[in-house]
PDB file of C-alpha atoms in Angstrom:
ATOM      1  CA  GLY A   5      11.833  19.773  35.774  1.00  0.00           C
ATOM      2  CA  LEU A   6      11.435  16.596  33.816  1.00  0.00           C
ATOM      3  CA  THR A   7       9.503  14.286  35.999  1.00  0.00           C
ATOM      4  CA  GLU A   8       8.817  11.003  34.113  1.00  0.00           C
ATOM      5  CA  PHE A   9       9.867   9.757  30.213  1.00  0.00           C
ATOM      6  CA  VAL A  10       9.029   6.910  28.488  1.00  0.00           C
ATOM      7  CA  SER A  11      10.417   5.401  25.030  1.00  0.00           C
ATOM      8  CA  ARG A  12       8.884   4.094  21.642  1.00  0.00           C
ATOM      9  CA  LYS A  13      10.234   0.698  20.845  1.00  0.00           C
ATOM     10  CA  ASP A  14      11.799   0.956  17.464  1.00  0.00           C
ATOM     11  CA  LYS A  15      11.123   4.645  16.679  1.00  0.00           C
ATOM     12  CA  ASN A  16      14.001   6.088  18.103  1.00  0.00           C
ATOM     13  CA  GLU A  17      11.806   8.834  20.747  1.00  0.00           C
ATOM     14  CA  MET A  18      11.616   9.952  24.108  1.00  0.00           C
ATOM     15  CA  TRP A  19       8.597  11.017  25.670  1.00  0.00           C
ATOM     16  CA  MET A  20       8.652  12.976  28.669  1.00  0.00           C
ATOM     17  CA  LEU A  21       6.797  14.818  30.962  1.00  0.00           C
ATOM     18  CA  ASP A  22       7.515  18.321  32.318  1.00  0.00           C
ATOM     19  CA  GLU A  23       5.495  19.607  35.048  1.00  0.00           C
ATOM     20  CA  THR A  24       2.461  19.238  32.988  1.00  0.00           C
ATOM     21  CA  SER A  25       3.570  19.643  29.363  1.00  0.00           C
ATOM     22  CA  VAL A  26       4.346  16.772  27.289  1.00  0.00           C
ATOM     23  CA  LEU A  27       7.685  16.660  25.508  1.00  0.00           C
ATOM     24  CA  LYS A  28       9.019  14.734  22.367  1.00  0.00           C
ATOM     25  CA  LEU A  29      12.415  14.172  21.887  1.00  0.00           C
ATOM     26  CA  ASP A  30      13.476  12.828  18.213  1.00  0.00           C
ATOM     27  CA  MET A  31      16.617  11.206  18.728  1.00  0.00           C
ATOM     28  CA  GLY A  32      17.603  10.474  15.104  1.00  0.00           C
ATOM     29  CA  LYS A  33      16.998  14.224  14.386  1.00  0.00           C
ATOM     30  CA  GLY A  34      18.122  15.580  17.438  1.00  0.00           C
ATOM     31  CA  GLU A  35      14.565  17.797  17.748  1.00  0.00           C
ATOM     32  CA  LEU A  36      12.778  18.399  20.987  1.00  0.00           C
ATOM     33  CA  SER A  37       9.099  19.490  20.581  1.00  0.00           C
ATOM     34  CA  GLU A  38       6.380  19.883  22.672  1.00  0.00           C
ATOM     35  CA  ILE A  39       2.834  18.255  22.009  1.00  0.00           C
ATOM     36  CA  ALA A  40      -0.408  20.229  22.415  1.00  0.00           C
ATOM     37  CA  THR A  41      -2.706  17.909  23.651  1.00  0.00           C
ATOM     38  CA  GLY A  42      -5.306  20.048  24.958  1.00  0.00           C
ATOM     39  CA  TYR A  43      -5.312  19.236  28.790  1.00  0.00           C
ATOM     40  CA  SER A  44      -2.466  18.874  31.655  1.00  0.00           C
ATOM     41  CA  VAL A  45      -0.953  15.546  32.059  1.00  0.00           C
ATOM     42  CA  SER A  46       0.565  14.325  35.483  1.00  0.00           C
ATOM     43  CA  HIS A  47       1.689  11.062  34.612  1.00  0.00           C
ATOM     44  CA  ILE A  48       2.920   9.023  31.235  1.00  0.00           C
ATOM     45  CA  ASN A  49       3.423   5.632  30.337  1.00  0.00           C
ATOM     46  CA  ILE A  50       3.111   3.303  27.185  1.00  0.00           C
ATOM     47  CA  LEU A  51       1.482   0.581  26.128  1.00  0.00           C
ATOM     48  CA  PRO A  52       3.887  -0.862  23.551  1.00  0.00           C
ATOM     49  CA  LYS A  53       1.853  -3.612  21.666  1.00  0.00           C
ATOM     50  CA  HIS A  54      -0.449  -0.791  20.642  1.00  0.00           C
ATOM     51  CA  ASP A  55       2.150   2.421  20.059  1.00  0.00           C
ATOM     52  CA  TRP A  56      -0.133   4.026  22.362  1.00  0.00           C
ATOM     53  CA  LEU A  57       0.800   6.343  24.912  1.00  0.00           C
ATOM     54  CA  VAL A  58      -1.680   6.609  28.214  1.00  0.00           C
ATOM     55  CA  MET A  59      -1.211   9.950  30.278  1.00  0.00           C
ATOM     56  CA  SER A  60      -3.546  10.499  33.109  1.00  0.00           C
ATOM     57  CA  GLU A  61      -5.202  14.333  32.989  1.00  0.00           C
ATOM     58  CA  VAL A  62      -4.667  16.869  36.052  1.00  0.00           C
ATOM     59  CA  GLY A  63      -7.196  19.676  36.516  1.00  0.00           C
ATOM     60  CA  ASP A  64     -10.428  21.152  37.726  1.00  0.00           C
ATOM     61  CA  ALA A  65     -12.813  18.407  36.152  1.00  0.00           C
ATOM     62  CA  THR A  66     -10.937  15.544  37.357  1.00  0.00           C
ATOM     63  CA  LYS A  67     -10.469  16.270  41.114  1.00  0.00           C
ATOM     64  CA  SER A  68     -12.232  13.028  42.363  1.00  0.00           C
ATOM     65  CA  ALA A  69     -10.734  10.644  39.822  1.00  0.00           C
ATOM     66  CA  PRO A  70      -8.568  10.605  37.293  1.00  0.00           C
ATOM     67  CA  ARG A  71      -9.267  10.803  33.476  1.00  0.00           C
ATOM     68  CA  LEU A  72      -7.155   8.791  31.664  1.00  0.00           C
ATOM     69  CA  HIS A  73      -6.492   9.294  27.747  1.00  0.00           C
ATOM     70  CA  PHE A  74      -4.929   7.074  25.259  1.00  0.00           C
ATOM     71  CA  PHE A  75      -2.664   8.878  23.012  1.00  0.00           C
ATOM     72  CA  ASP A  76      -1.331   7.799  19.367  1.00  0.00           C
ATOM     73  CA  PRO A  77       2.068   9.587  19.260  1.00  0.00           C
ATOM     74  CA  THR A  78       1.550   8.867  15.422  1.00  0.00           C
ATOM     75  CA  THR A  79      -1.504  10.969  14.844  1.00  0.00           C
ATOM     76  CA  LEU A  80      -1.005  13.407  17.913  1.00  0.00           C
ATOM     77  CA  LYS A  81      -4.531  12.844  18.972  1.00  0.00           C
ATOM     78  CA  ASP A  82      -6.206  11.148  21.557  1.00  0.00           C
ATOM     79  CA  VAL A  83      -7.817   7.554  20.488  1.00  0.00           C
ATOM     80  CA  LYS A  84      -9.820   7.630  23.582  1.00  0.00           C
ATOM     81  CA  ALA A  85     -10.325   8.936  27.195  1.00  0.00           C
ATOM     82  CA  VAL A  86     -12.067   7.355  30.013  1.00  0.00           C
ATOM     83  CA  ASP A  87     -12.995   8.507  33.329  1.00  0.00           C
ATOM     84  CA  MET A  88     -11.821   6.639  36.455  1.00  0.00           C
ATOM     85  CA  PRO A  89     -14.251   5.589  39.049  1.00  0.00           C
TER      86      PRO A  89
END
């Protein structure tokens, strides 16, 4: 089920987390799409000043501490990934 969501200011988009899948809802077009990230996501938030999503990765590589991904929703690519101490 839907666990978390954020909206992009002035973009008419909602970005949602369903279990570990990232979904984008274009509210203007009425289109829902799954976004491939290459990793499983446990939390999602947004940095409105930069218009980036911040996502916490889950998986074997991040058992001791999360890996945070700064994701550009326009290019659909990571800007940077940071391993937390």
